[in-house]
Amino acid sequence: MNMMLANAKPASATLGLCDVDIHPRAQSRHAFDPWLSAEMRHRMHSYGLRPRHGYVRGTPFPKSQPLASRRDAWTPQGGSPASDLAFFRAQHLDHYGVDVGLLNPLQPSGQGDTNDGFSAAMAHAVNEWQLAEWVVPEPRLRASIVVPYEDPEASAREIRKRAGDPRFSQVLLMSRTSMPLGNPRYWPIYEAAQEAGLPVGIHAFGYSGWAMTNGGWPSFYIEEVSEHATSCQSLLISMVVEGVFERFPRLKIVLIECGMAWLPSVAWRLDKIYPSLRCEVPHLKRKPSEYIRDHVWVSTQPIEEPERPEHLRDTMEWIGWDKILYASDYPHWDFDDPRLSIPNWLPAETRAAIYGGNARAVYGW
């Protein structure tokens, strides 16, 4: 559901609604100037961002750009969607009765930039901007710790800087990184996140420098959208077999905007192969599916909708009714209205858990 219903009533306050995927946008790049050094401001406004994908084949399709947003999300003054707190508050938080909303800044975040120093500076500025412009004036919002993930040591420093601040609820990574996310080069990020008691949210997209398919760049946006799920399959397999969850037994991973129906089949395939190849990964002490079921949460947007509802119910049951979190993806075109996105054939207590109880548990809200 990507349009606000004209005469819709606000969502019931009894839902205890928590939205784990909201994308705020700055009104301009100058919004980050107060938290950038003179050198980094000059770089931003003179040279701009240089994401890794720019050296391969231009930019991905503009899912996170304003024109790919809900038509009604543009502000009354003509500003970009999700760039005005007052309008966002009225259109989303108040209209749907959101108790807690989690911010996941996408552009321009500096994540994946080819200049590691600039990436770290931008991550810091975006984190400060989230607090100053969104979280402090609107107590229902929480921030994600944006990190320069291709510089894991700088990422760990940013995490430790924010540790203990309840306004930050997770560490934010993207799904398409320069190496698979299980690679030990990223382990300083997981170490700092576990130390801080923060989940790691992995959002679809990113700037790896590689095409999202294993055969080159797609011709159509529909291909790229479908590949979000496959990029998350790859990163999760990497995290399991590299031993991330053995090394960091308290680590929580939240897969955001990645779909969920693929999760059981990936686990089944890993479990099928594991007995024959376990000599290659002696550091694994349990079946791959057990790590996945213990350490991984998923968001509902985009939720798969098979022709037979029982197929979705079986998938959700395998994942775990306590591991599924409501997400709207506001303000994007594929936004999910909370009154329509969670199947009404689920029991009331299960719907309540997905709408808010599970998020409160994993994030400690």
mmCIF file of C-alpha atoms in Angstrom:
data_model
loop_
_atom_site.group_PDB
_atom_site.id
_atom_site.type_symbol
_atom_site.label_atom_id
_atom_site.label_comp_id
_atom_site.label_asym_id
_atom_site.label_seq_id
_atom_site.Cartn_x
_atom_site.Cartn_y
_atom_site.Cartn_z
ATOM 1 C CA MET A 1 0.000 0.000 0.000
ATOM 2 C CA ASN A 2 1.826 3.108 -1.200
ATOM 3 C CA MET A 3 -0.770 5.839 -0.828
ATOM 4 C CA MET A 4 -2.423 7.212 2.303
ATOM 5 C CA LEU A 5 -6.134 6.452 2.228
ATOM 6 C CA ALA A 6 -7.964 9.766 1.915
ATOM 7 C CA ASN A 7 -10.560 9.174 4.628
ATOM 8 C CA ALA A 8 -8.731 6.551 6.635
ATOM 9 C CA LYS A 9 -8.987 6.503 10.391
ATOM 10 C CA PRO A 10 -5.760 6.454 12.410
ATOM 11 C CA ALA A 11 -4.446 3.032 13.306
ATOM 12 C CA SER A 12 -5.572 1.747 16.668
ATOM 13 C CA ALA A 13 -3.367 2.823 19.531
ATOM 14 C CA THR A 14 -3.771 -0.685 20.958
ATOM 15 C CA LEU A 15 -1.377 -2.014 18.313
ATOM 16 C CA GLY A 16 1.626 -0.664 20.215
ATOM 17 C CA LEU A 17 3.043 -0.036 16.751
ATOM 18 C CA CYS A 18 6.819 -0.020 16.225
ATOM 19 C CA ASP A 19 8.175 0.752 12.746
ATOM 20 C CA VAL A 20 11.743 -0.463 12.185
ATOM 21 C CA ASP A 21 12.334 1.064 8.739
ATOM 22 C CA ILE A 22 11.888 4.812 8.262
ATOM 23 C CA HIS A 23 14.117 6.732 5.841
ATOM 24 C CA PRO A 24 14.717 10.372 6.776
ATOM 25 C CA ARG A 25 16.223 12.641 4.166
ATOM 26 C CA ALA A 26 18.125 15.894 4.538
ATOM 27 C CA GLN A 27 16.703 18.947 2.787
ATOM 28 C CA SER A 28 20.138 19.510 1.268
ATOM 29 C CA ARG A 29 23.686 18.329 1.773
ATOM 30 C CA HIS A 30 24.362 21.530 3.675
ATOM 31 C CA ALA A 31 22.291 20.030 6.498
ATOM 32 C CA PHE A 32 25.384 18.089 7.571
ATOM 33 C CA ASP A 33 27.748 21.092 7.554
ATOM 34 C CA PRO A 34 27.589 21.760 11.330
ATOM 35 C CA TRP A 35 29.196 18.387 12.052
ATOM 36 C CA LEU A 36 31.808 18.309 9.275
ATOM 37 C CA SER A 37 35.267 19.829 9.449
ATOM 38 C CA ALA A 38 36.129 22.581 6.975
ATOM 39 C CA GLU A 39 38.105 20.040 4.963
ATOM 40 C CA MET A 40 35.217 17.596 4.775
ATOM 41 C CA ARG A 41 32.682 20.315 3.966
ATOM 42 C CA HIS A 42 34.896 21.353 1.070
ATOM 43 C CA ARG A 43 35.099 17.747 -0.129
ATOM 44 C CA MET A 44 31.345 17.286 0.134
ATOM 45 C CA HIS A 45 30.375 20.411 -1.772
ATOM 46 C CA SER A 46 33.252 20.446 -4.272
ATOM 47 C CA TYR A 47 33.546 16.757 -5.131
ATOM 48 C CA GLY A 48 30.482 15.076 -3.671
ATOM 49 C CA LEU A 49 30.181 11.442 -2.747
ATOM 50 C CA ARG A 50 32.121 8.790 -4.631
ATOM 51 C CA PRO A 51 30.388 5.467 -3.969
ATOM 52 C CA ARG A 52 32.145 2.353 -5.173
ATOM 53 C CA HIS A 53 29.517 1.458 -7.725
ATOM 54 C CA GLY A 54 30.313 4.641 -9.688
ATOM 55 C CA TYR A 55 33.497 3.080 -11.010
ATOM 56 C CA VAL A 56 31.731 0.080 -12.485
ATOM 57 C CA ARG A 57 28.518 1.084 -14.168
ATOM 58 C CA GLY A 58 27.055 4.385 -13.074
ATOM 59 C CA THR A 59 24.579 4.215 -10.210
ATOM 60 C CA PRO A 60 21.932 1.677 -9.269
ATOM 61 C CA PHE A 61 18.304 2.392 -10.039
ATOM 62 C CA PRO A 62 17.167 5.262 -7.799
ATOM 63 C CA LYS A 63 15.017 3.394 -5.257
ATOM 64 C CA SER A 64 16.136 5.717 -2.468
ATOM 65 C CA GLN A 65 15.719 8.909 -4.458
ATOM 66 C CA PRO A 66 12.759 11.252 -3.884
ATOM 67 C CA LEU A 67 11.041 10.421 -7.178
ATOM 68 C CA ALA A 68 10.763 6.790 -6.062
ATOM 69 C CA SER A 69 8.666 7.794 -3.065
ATOM 70 C CA ARG A 70 4.966 7.932 -2.346
ATOM 71 C CA ARG A 71 3.326 10.660 -4.367
ATOM 72 C CA ASP A 72 1.731 12.119 -1.263
ATOM 73 C CA ALA A 73 5.006 12.194 0.695
ATOM 74 C CA TRP A 74 6.249 15.428 -0.878
ATOM 75 C CA THR A 75 5.925 18.215 1.657
ATOM 76 C CA PRO A 76 3.328 20.988 1.218
ATOM 77 C CA GLN A 77 6.212 23.317 0.351
ATOM 78 C CA GLY A 78 7.431 20.927 -2.363
ATOM 79 C CA GLY A 79 10.299 19.528 -0.322
ATOM 80 C CA SER A 80 11.659 16.016 -0.698
ATOM 81 C CA PRO A 81 9.758 13.187 0.987
ATOM 82 C CA ALA A 82 10.727 12.580 4.630
ATOM 83 C CA SER A 83 12.708 15.823 4.777
ATOM 84 C CA ASP A 84 10.301 17.795 7.000
ATOM 85 C CA LEU A 85 9.740 16.508 10.531
ATOM 86 C CA ALA A 86 6.407 18.245 11.096
ATOM 87 C CA PHE A 87 4.873 16.845 7.910
ATOM 88 C CA PHE A 88 6.364 13.383 8.553
ATOM 89 C CA ARG A 89 5.022 13.457 12.108
ATOM 90 C CA ALA A 90 1.492 14.205 10.914
ATOM 91 C CA GLN A 91 1.481 11.906 7.888
ATOM 92 C CA HIS A 92 3.124 8.875 9.475
ATOM 93 C CA LEU A 93 3.633 8.869 13.226
ATOM 94 C CA ASP A 94 0.318 10.480 14.158
ATOM 95 C CA HIS A 95 -1.757 9.091 11.296
ATOM 96 C CA TYR A 96 -0.858 5.467 11.993
ATOM 97 C CA GLY A 97 -0.352 5.721 15.734
ATOM 98 C CA VAL A 98 3.348 4.785 15.686
ATOM 99 C CA ASP A 99 4.727 4.426 19.213
ATOM 100 C CA VAL A 100 8.391 4.014 18.213
ATOM 101 C CA GLY A 101 10.028 4.562 14.824
ATOM 102 C CA LEU A 102 13.559 3.567 13.832
ATOM 103 C CA LEU A 103 15.473 5.801 11.407
ATOM 104 C CA ASN A 104 17.603 4.197 8.693
ATOM 105 C CA PRO A 105 19.299 6.994 6.710
ATOM 106 C CA LEU A 106 20.244 5.911 3.194
ATOM 107 C CA GLN A 107 21.321 8.950 1.181
ATOM 108 C CA PRO A 108 23.613 10.704 1.513
ATOM 109 C CA SER A 109 25.050 8.656 4.366
ATOM 110 C CA GLY A 110 28.654 8.326 3.186
ATOM 111 C CA GLN A 111 28.541 4.562 3.690
ATOM 112 C CA GLY A 112 30.567 2.736 1.072
ATOM 113 C CA ASP A 113 32.373 5.857 -0.146
ATOM 114 C CA THR A 114 35.727 5.216 -1.813
ATOM 115 C CA ASN A 115 37.409 7.731 0.506
ATOM 116 C CA ASP A 116 37.453 6.073 3.922
ATOM 117 C CA GLY A 117 38.203 9.293 5.785
ATOM 118 C CA PHE A 118 35.290 11.082 4.173
ATOM 119 C CA SER A 119 33.041 8.062 4.757
ATOM 120 C CA ALA A 120 33.845 8.149 8.487
ATOM 121 C CA ALA A 121 33.302 11.921 8.665
ATOM 122 C CA MET A 122 29.941 11.664 6.919
ATOM 123 C CA ALA A 123 28.805 8.787 9.139
ATOM 124 C CA HIS A 124 29.560 10.889 12.213
ATOM 125 C CA ALA A 125 27.734 13.889 10.749
ATOM 126 C CA VAL A 126 24.681 11.840 9.778
ATOM 127 C CA ASN A 127 24.491 10.413 13.293
ATOM 128 C CA GLU A 128 24.597 13.892 14.819
ATOM 129 C CA TRP A 129 22.034 15.112 12.281
ATOM 130 C CA GLN A 130 19.644 12.286 13.229
ATOM 131 C CA LEU A 131 19.787 13.365 16.848
ATOM 132 C CA ALA A 132 19.534 17.109 16.319
ATOM 133 C CA GLU A 133 16.908 17.182 13.579
ATOM 134 C CA TRP A 134 14.788 14.120 14.337
ATOM 135 C CA VAL A 135 15.254 12.273 17.616
ATOM 136 C CA VAL A 136 15.585 15.188 20.047
ATOM 137 C CA PRO A 137 12.521 17.075 18.749
ATOM 138 C CA GLU A 138 10.486 13.850 18.324
ATOM 139 C CA PRO A 139 10.828 11.414 21.273
ATOM 140 C CA ARG A 140 9.032 8.635 19.393
ATOM 141 C CA LEU A 141 12.029 8.255 17.083
ATOM 142 C CA ARG A 142 15.250 6.296 17.532
ATOM 143 C CA ALA A 143 18.431 6.564 15.459
ATOM 144 C CA SER A 144 20.631 3.955 13.826
ATOM 145 C CA ILE A 145 24.403 4.240 14.158
ATOM 146 C CA VAL A 146 25.574 4.852 10.608
ATOM 147 C CA VAL A 147 29.094 3.470 10.204
ATOM 148 C CA PRO A 148 31.736 3.604 7.435
ATOM 149 C CA TYR A 149 31.596 -0.181 7.111
ATOM 150 C CA GLU A 150 34.467 -0.483 4.624
ATOM 151 C CA ASP A 151 36.688 0.881 7.406
ATOM 152 C CA PRO A 152 35.784 -1.538 10.226
ATOM 153 C CA GLU A 153 38.115 0.021 12.807
ATOM 154 C CA ALA A 154 36.599 3.471 12.255
ATOM 155 C CA SER A 155 33.172 1.839 12.416
ATOM 156 C CA ALA A 156 33.988 0.269 15.770
ATOM 157 C CA ARG A 157 35.095 3.650 17.115
ATOM 158 C CA GLU A 158 31.814 5.239 16.024
ATOM 159 C CA ILE A 159 29.840 2.442 17.671
ATOM 160 C CA ARG A 160 31.722 2.768 20.949
ATOM 161 C CA LYS A 161 31.239 6.537 20.833
ATOM 162 C CA ARG A 162 27.455 6.017 20.747
ATOM 163 C CA ALA A 163 27.314 3.013 23.083
ATOM 164 C CA GLY A 164 25.079 3.583 26.077
ATOM 165 C CA ASP A 165 23.071 6.341 24.390
ATOM 166 C CA PRO A 166 19.475 5.026 24.363
ATOM 167 C CA ARG A 167 18.635 7.260 21.422
ATOM 168 C CA PHE A 168 20.587 4.845 19.186
ATOM 169 C CA SER A 169 18.999 1.424 18.769
ATOM 170 C CA GLN A 170 21.145 -0.438 16.233
ATOM 171 C CA VAL A 171 24.239 -0.410 14.059
ATOM 172 C CA LEU A 172 23.350 0.092 10.389
ATOM 173 C CA LEU A 173 25.057 -1.777 7.528
ATOM 174 C CA MET A 174 24.071 -2.283 3.897
ATOM 175 C CA SER A 175 23.725 -5.664 2.203
ATOM 176 C CA ARG A 176 26.100 -5.092 -0.719
ATOM 177 C CA THR A 177 29.577 -4.610 0.642
ATOM 178 C CA SER A 178 32.960 -4.978 -1.022
ATOM 179 C CA MET A 179 33.426 -8.410 0.558
ATOM 180 C CA PRO A 180 30.899 -10.862 2.047
ATOM 181 C CA LEU A 181 29.869 -9.626 5.492
ATOM 182 C CA GLY A 182 31.093 -12.743 7.263
ATOM 183 C CA ASN A 183 34.674 -11.957 6.288
ATOM 184 C CA PRO A 184 36.862 -11.364 9.369
ATOM 185 C CA ARG A 185 37.710 -7.866 8.149
ATOM 186 C CA TYR A 186 34.217 -6.820 9.327
ATOM 187 C CA TRP A 187 34.499 -8.505 12.715
ATOM 188 C CA PRO A 188 35.534 -5.319 14.594
ATOM 189 C CA ILE A 189 32.036 -4.026 13.801
ATOM 190 C CA TYR A 190 30.377 -7.088 15.314
ATOM 191 C CA GLU A 191 32.674 -7.041 18.307
ATOM 192 C CA ALA A 192 31.779 -3.422 19.090
ATOM 193 C CA ALA A 193 28.062 -4.034 18.486
ATOM 194 C CA GLN A 194 27.995 -7.039 20.801
ATOM 195 C CA GLU A 195 29.975 -5.119 23.397
ATOM 196 C CA ALA A 196 27.408 -2.300 23.232
ATOM 197 C CA GLY A 197 24.473 -4.718 23.311
ATOM 198 C CA LEU A 198 23.184 -3.370 19.993
ATOM 199 C CA PRO A 199 21.631 -5.366 17.136
ATOM 200 C CA VAL A 200 23.183 -4.984 13.699
ATOM 201 C CA GLY A 201 20.571 -3.941 11.158
ATOM 202 C CA ILE A 202 21.477 -4.897 7.589
ATOM 203 C CA HIS A 203 19.424 -2.998 5.044
ATOM 204 C CA ALA A 204 19.098 -3.966 1.396
ATOM 205 C CA PHE A 205 21.219 -1.926 -1.073
ATOM 206 C CA GLY A 206 24.750 -0.696 -0.734
ATOM 207 C CA TYR A 207 27.801 0.248 -2.735
ATOM 208 C CA SER A 208 30.050 -2.748 -3.252
ATOM 209 C CA GLY A 209 31.551 -1.826 -6.603
ATOM 210 C CA TRP A 210 30.073 -5.019 -8.060
ATOM 211 C CA ALA A 211 26.861 -5.756 -9.902
ATOM 212 C CA MET A 212 24.226 -7.309 -7.673
ATOM 213 C CA THR A 213 23.939 -10.334 -9.961
ATOM 214 C CA ASN A 214 26.772 -12.793 -10.575
ATOM 215 C CA GLY A 215 26.491 -12.185 -14.304
ATOM 216 C CA GLY A 216 26.631 -8.419 -14.676
ATOM 217 C CA TRP A 217 24.364 -5.398 -14.428
ATOM 218 C CA PRO A 218 20.592 -5.857 -14.868
ATOM 219 C CA SER A 219 18.538 -4.138 -17.538
ATOM 220 C CA PHE A 220 15.480 -3.425 -15.408
ATOM 221 C CA TYR A 221 14.669 -2.096 -11.970
ATOM 222 C CA ILE A 222 12.491 -5.125 -11.289
ATOM 223 C CA GLU A 223 15.632 -7.241 -11.540
ATOM 224 C CA GLU A 224 17.481 -5.139 -8.998
ATOM 225 C CA VAL A 225 14.562 -5.206 -6.572
ATOM 226 C CA SER A 226 14.471 -9.007 -6.802
ATOM 227 C CA GLU A 227 18.209 -9.198 -6.176
ATOM 228 C CA HIS A 228 17.864 -7.620 -2.725
ATOM 229 C CA ALA A 229 16.901 -11.014 -1.390
ATOM 230 C CA THR A 230 19.802 -12.829 -3.056
ATOM 231 C CA SER A 231 22.362 -10.354 -1.738
ATOM 232 C CA CYS A 232 21.055 -11.044 1.771
ATOM 233 C CA GLN A 233 21.180 -14.790 1.226
ATOM 234 C CA SER A 234 24.851 -14.486 0.322
ATOM 235 C CA LEU A 235 25.782 -12.310 3.273
ATOM 236 C CA LEU A 236 23.942 -14.544 5.731
ATOM 237 C CA ILE A 237 25.585 -17.702 4.401
ATOM 238 C CA SER A 238 28.924 -15.928 4.738
ATOM 239 C CA MET A 239 28.242 -14.923 8.340
ATOM 240 C CA VAL A 240 27.226 -18.451 9.292
ATOM 241 C CA VAL A 241 30.077 -20.369 7.665
ATOM 242 C CA GLU A 242 32.789 -17.879 8.622
ATOM 243 C CA GLY A 243 31.816 -18.455 12.243
ATOM 244 C CA VAL A 244 30.546 -14.971 13.108
ATOM 245 C CA PHE A 245 27.915 -16.359 15.471
ATOM 246 C CA GLU A 246 30.370 -18.700 17.179
ATOM 247 C CA ARG A 247 32.762 -15.804 17.727
ATOM 248 C CA PHE A 248 29.995 -13.399 18.806
ATOM 249 C CA PRO A 249 27.338 -15.536 20.523
ATOM 250 C CA ARG A 250 25.214 -12.558 21.654
ATOM 251 C CA LEU A 251 25.118 -10.860 18.252
ATOM 252 C CA LYS A 252 21.663 -10.049 16.843
ATOM 253 C CA ILE A 253 21.153 -9.487 13.113
ATOM 254 C CA VAL A 254 18.053 -7.723 11.776
ATOM 255 C CA LEU A 255 17.539 -8.082 8.005
ATOM 256 C CA ILE A 256 15.619 -5.039 6.776
ATOM 257 C CA GLU A 257 13.788 -4.789 3.442
ATOM 258 C CA CYS A 258 15.229 -8.136 2.397
ATOM 259 C CA GLY A 259 12.092 -10.270 2.257
ATOM 260 C CA MET A 260 11.798 -13.418 4.336
ATOM 261 C CA ALA A 261 10.413 -16.348 2.324
ATOM 262 C CA TRP A 262 13.909 -17.370 1.211
ATOM 263 C CA LEU A 263 15.212 -17.853 4.741
ATOM 264 C CA PRO A 264 14.014 -21.427 5.411
ATOM 265 C CA SER A 265 15.215 -22.770 2.051
ATOM 266 C CA VAL A 266 18.684 -21.261 2.531
ATOM 267 C CA ALA A 267 18.876 -22.852 5.973
ATOM 268 C CA TRP A 268 17.701 -26.214 4.628
ATOM 269 C CA ARG A 269 20.295 -26.144 1.861
ATOM 270 C CA LEU A 270 23.086 -25.304 4.294
ATOM 271 C CA ASP A 271 21.972 -28.094 6.622
ATOM 272 C CA LYS A 272 21.943 -30.536 3.684
ATOM 273 C CA ILE A 273 25.506 -29.670 2.641
ATOM 274 C CA TYR A 274 27.003 -29.199 6.091
ATOM 275 C CA PRO A 275 27.458 -32.887 7.097
ATOM 276 C CA SER A 276 29.516 -33.572 3.979
ATOM 277 C CA LEU A 277 31.672 -30.459 4.260
ATOM 278 C CA ARG A 278 31.881 -29.861 7.997
ATOM 279 C CA CYS A 279 35.601 -30.765 7.954
ATOM 280 C CA GLU A 280 36.160 -27.456 6.108
ATOM 281 C CA VAL A 281 34.465 -25.452 8.872
ATOM 282 C CA PRO A 282 35.432 -27.152 12.150
ATOM 283 C CA HIS A 283 34.753 -23.883 13.970
ATOM 284 C CA LEU A 284 31.002 -24.490 13.533
ATOM 285 C CA LYS A 285 29.598 -26.375 16.509
ATOM 286 C CA ARG A 286 25.950 -26.516 15.415
ATOM 287 C CA LYS A 287 23.882 -26.905 12.270
ATOM 288 C CA PRO A 288 23.726 -23.730 10.163
ATOM 289 C CA SER A 289 19.954 -23.474 10.611
ATOM 290 C CA GLU A 290 20.385 -23.277 14.380
ATOM 291 C CA TYR A 291 22.603 -20.206 14.095
ATOM 292 C CA ILE A 292 20.098 -18.581 11.743
ATOM 293 C CA ARG A 293 17.107 -19.229 13.974
ATOM 294 C CA ASP A 294 18.923 -17.969 17.072
ATOM 295 C CA HIS A 295 20.570 -14.849 15.667
ATOM 296 C CA VAL A 296 18.429 -13.497 12.810
ATOM 297 C CA TRP A 297 15.334 -11.273 12.793
ATOM 298 C CA VAL A 298 13.507 -10.069 9.667
ATOM 299 C CA SER A 299 11.299 -7.105 8.793
ATOM 300 C CA THR A 300 7.942 -7.402 7.072
ATOM 301 C CA GLN A 301 8.486 -4.996 4.195
ATOM 302 C CA PRO A 302 8.472 -6.337 1.519
ATOM 303 C CA ILE A 303 6.484 -9.318 2.783
ATOM 304 C CA GLU A 304 5.874 -12.089 0.263
ATOM 305 C CA GLU A 305 2.234 -12.819 -0.586
ATOM 306 C CA PRO A 306 1.813 -16.339 -2.012
ATOM 307 C CA GLU A 307 -1.471 -17.470 -3.492
ATOM 308 C CA ARG A 308 -2.010 -19.899 -0.632
ATOM 309 C CA PRO A 309 -1.839 -18.100 2.746
ATOM 310 C CA GLU A 310 -0.757 -21.254 4.534
ATOM 311 C CA HIS A 311 2.547 -21.124 2.665
ATOM 312 C CA LEU A 312 3.312 -17.744 4.204
ATOM 313 C CA ARG A 313 2.146 -18.946 7.603
ATOM 314 C CA ASP A 314 4.471 -21.969 7.422
ATOM 315 C CA THR A 315 7.396 -19.729 6.433
ATOM 316 C CA MET A 316 6.751 -17.300 9.273
ATOM 317 C CA GLU A 317 6.405 -20.156 11.738
ATOM 318 C CA TRP A 318 9.789 -21.573 10.691
ATOM 319 C CA ILE A 319 11.454 -18.180 11.107
ATOM 320 C CA GLY A 320 9.806 -17.737 14.491
ATOM 321 C CA TRP A 321 6.813 -15.603 15.412
ATOM 322 C CA ASP A 322 9.096 -13.673 17.779
ATOM 323 C CA LYS A 323 11.615 -12.882 15.007
ATOM 324 C CA ILE A 324 9.368 -10.856 12.673
ATOM 325 C CA LEU A 325 9.210 -7.036 12.929
ATOM 326 C CA TYR A 326 6.824 -4.604 11.289
ATOM 327 C CA ALA A 327 8.430 -2.156 8.826
ATOM 328 C CA SER A 328 6.775 0.495 6.659
ATOM 329 C CA ASP A 329 9.691 1.614 4.425
ATOM 330 C CA TYR A 330 8.300 5.158 4.649
ATOM 331 C CA PRO A 331 8.366 7.221 2.407
ATOM 332 C CA HIS A 332 9.166 4.896 -0.500
ATOM 333 C CA TRP A 333 6.769 3.854 -3.225
ATOM 334 C CA ASP A 334 6.414 0.314 -1.837
ATOM 335 C CA PHE A 335 5.424 1.614 1.615
ATOM 336 C CA ASP A 336 3.388 -0.850 3.698
ATOM 337 C CA ASP A 337 0.313 0.468 5.480
ATOM 338 C CA PRO A 338 0.243 -1.229 8.910
ATOM 339 C CA ARG A 339 -3.507 -1.795 8.669
ATOM 340 C CA LEU A 340 -3.083 -3.835 5.495
ATOM 341 C CA SER A 341 0.366 -5.399 5.522
ATOM 342 C CA ILE A 342 0.086 -7.972 8.328
ATOM 343 C CA PRO A 343 -2.251 -10.855 7.400
ATOM 344 C CA ASN A 344 -5.530 -10.587 9.276
ATOM 345 C CA TRP A 345 -5.816 -14.376 9.483
ATOM 346 C CA LEU A 346 -3.063 -14.432 12.109
ATOM 347 C CA PRO A 347 -4.118 -14.657 15.775
ATOM 348 C CA ALA A 348 -4.437 -11.305 17.547
ATOM 349 C CA GLU A 349 -1.516 -11.999 19.887
ATOM 350 C CA THR A 350 0.731 -12.871 16.951
ATOM 351 C CA ARG A 351 -0.225 -9.702 15.095
ATOM 352 C CA ALA A 352 0.474 -7.668 18.238
ATOM 353 C CA ALA A 353 3.926 -9.231 18.541
ATOM 354 C CA ILE A 354 4.779 -8.449 14.914
ATOM 355 C CA TYR A 355 3.388 -4.927 15.122
ATOM 356 C CA GLY A 356 5.421 -4.000 18.165
ATOM 357 C CA GLY A 357 6.194 -6.575 20.828
ATOM 358 C CA ASN A 358 9.028 -8.249 18.933
ATOM 359 C CA ALA A 359 10.741 -4.951 18.144
ATOM 360 C CA ARG A 360 10.504 -3.869 21.765
ATOM 361 C CA ALA A 361 12.178 -7.128 22.789
ATOM 362 C CA VAL A 362 15.060 -7.113 20.311
ATOM 363 C CA TYR A 363 15.799 -3.387 20.607
ATOM 364 C CA GLY A 364 15.064 -3.052 24.309
ATOM 365 C CA TRP A 365 12.463 -0.317 23.845
#
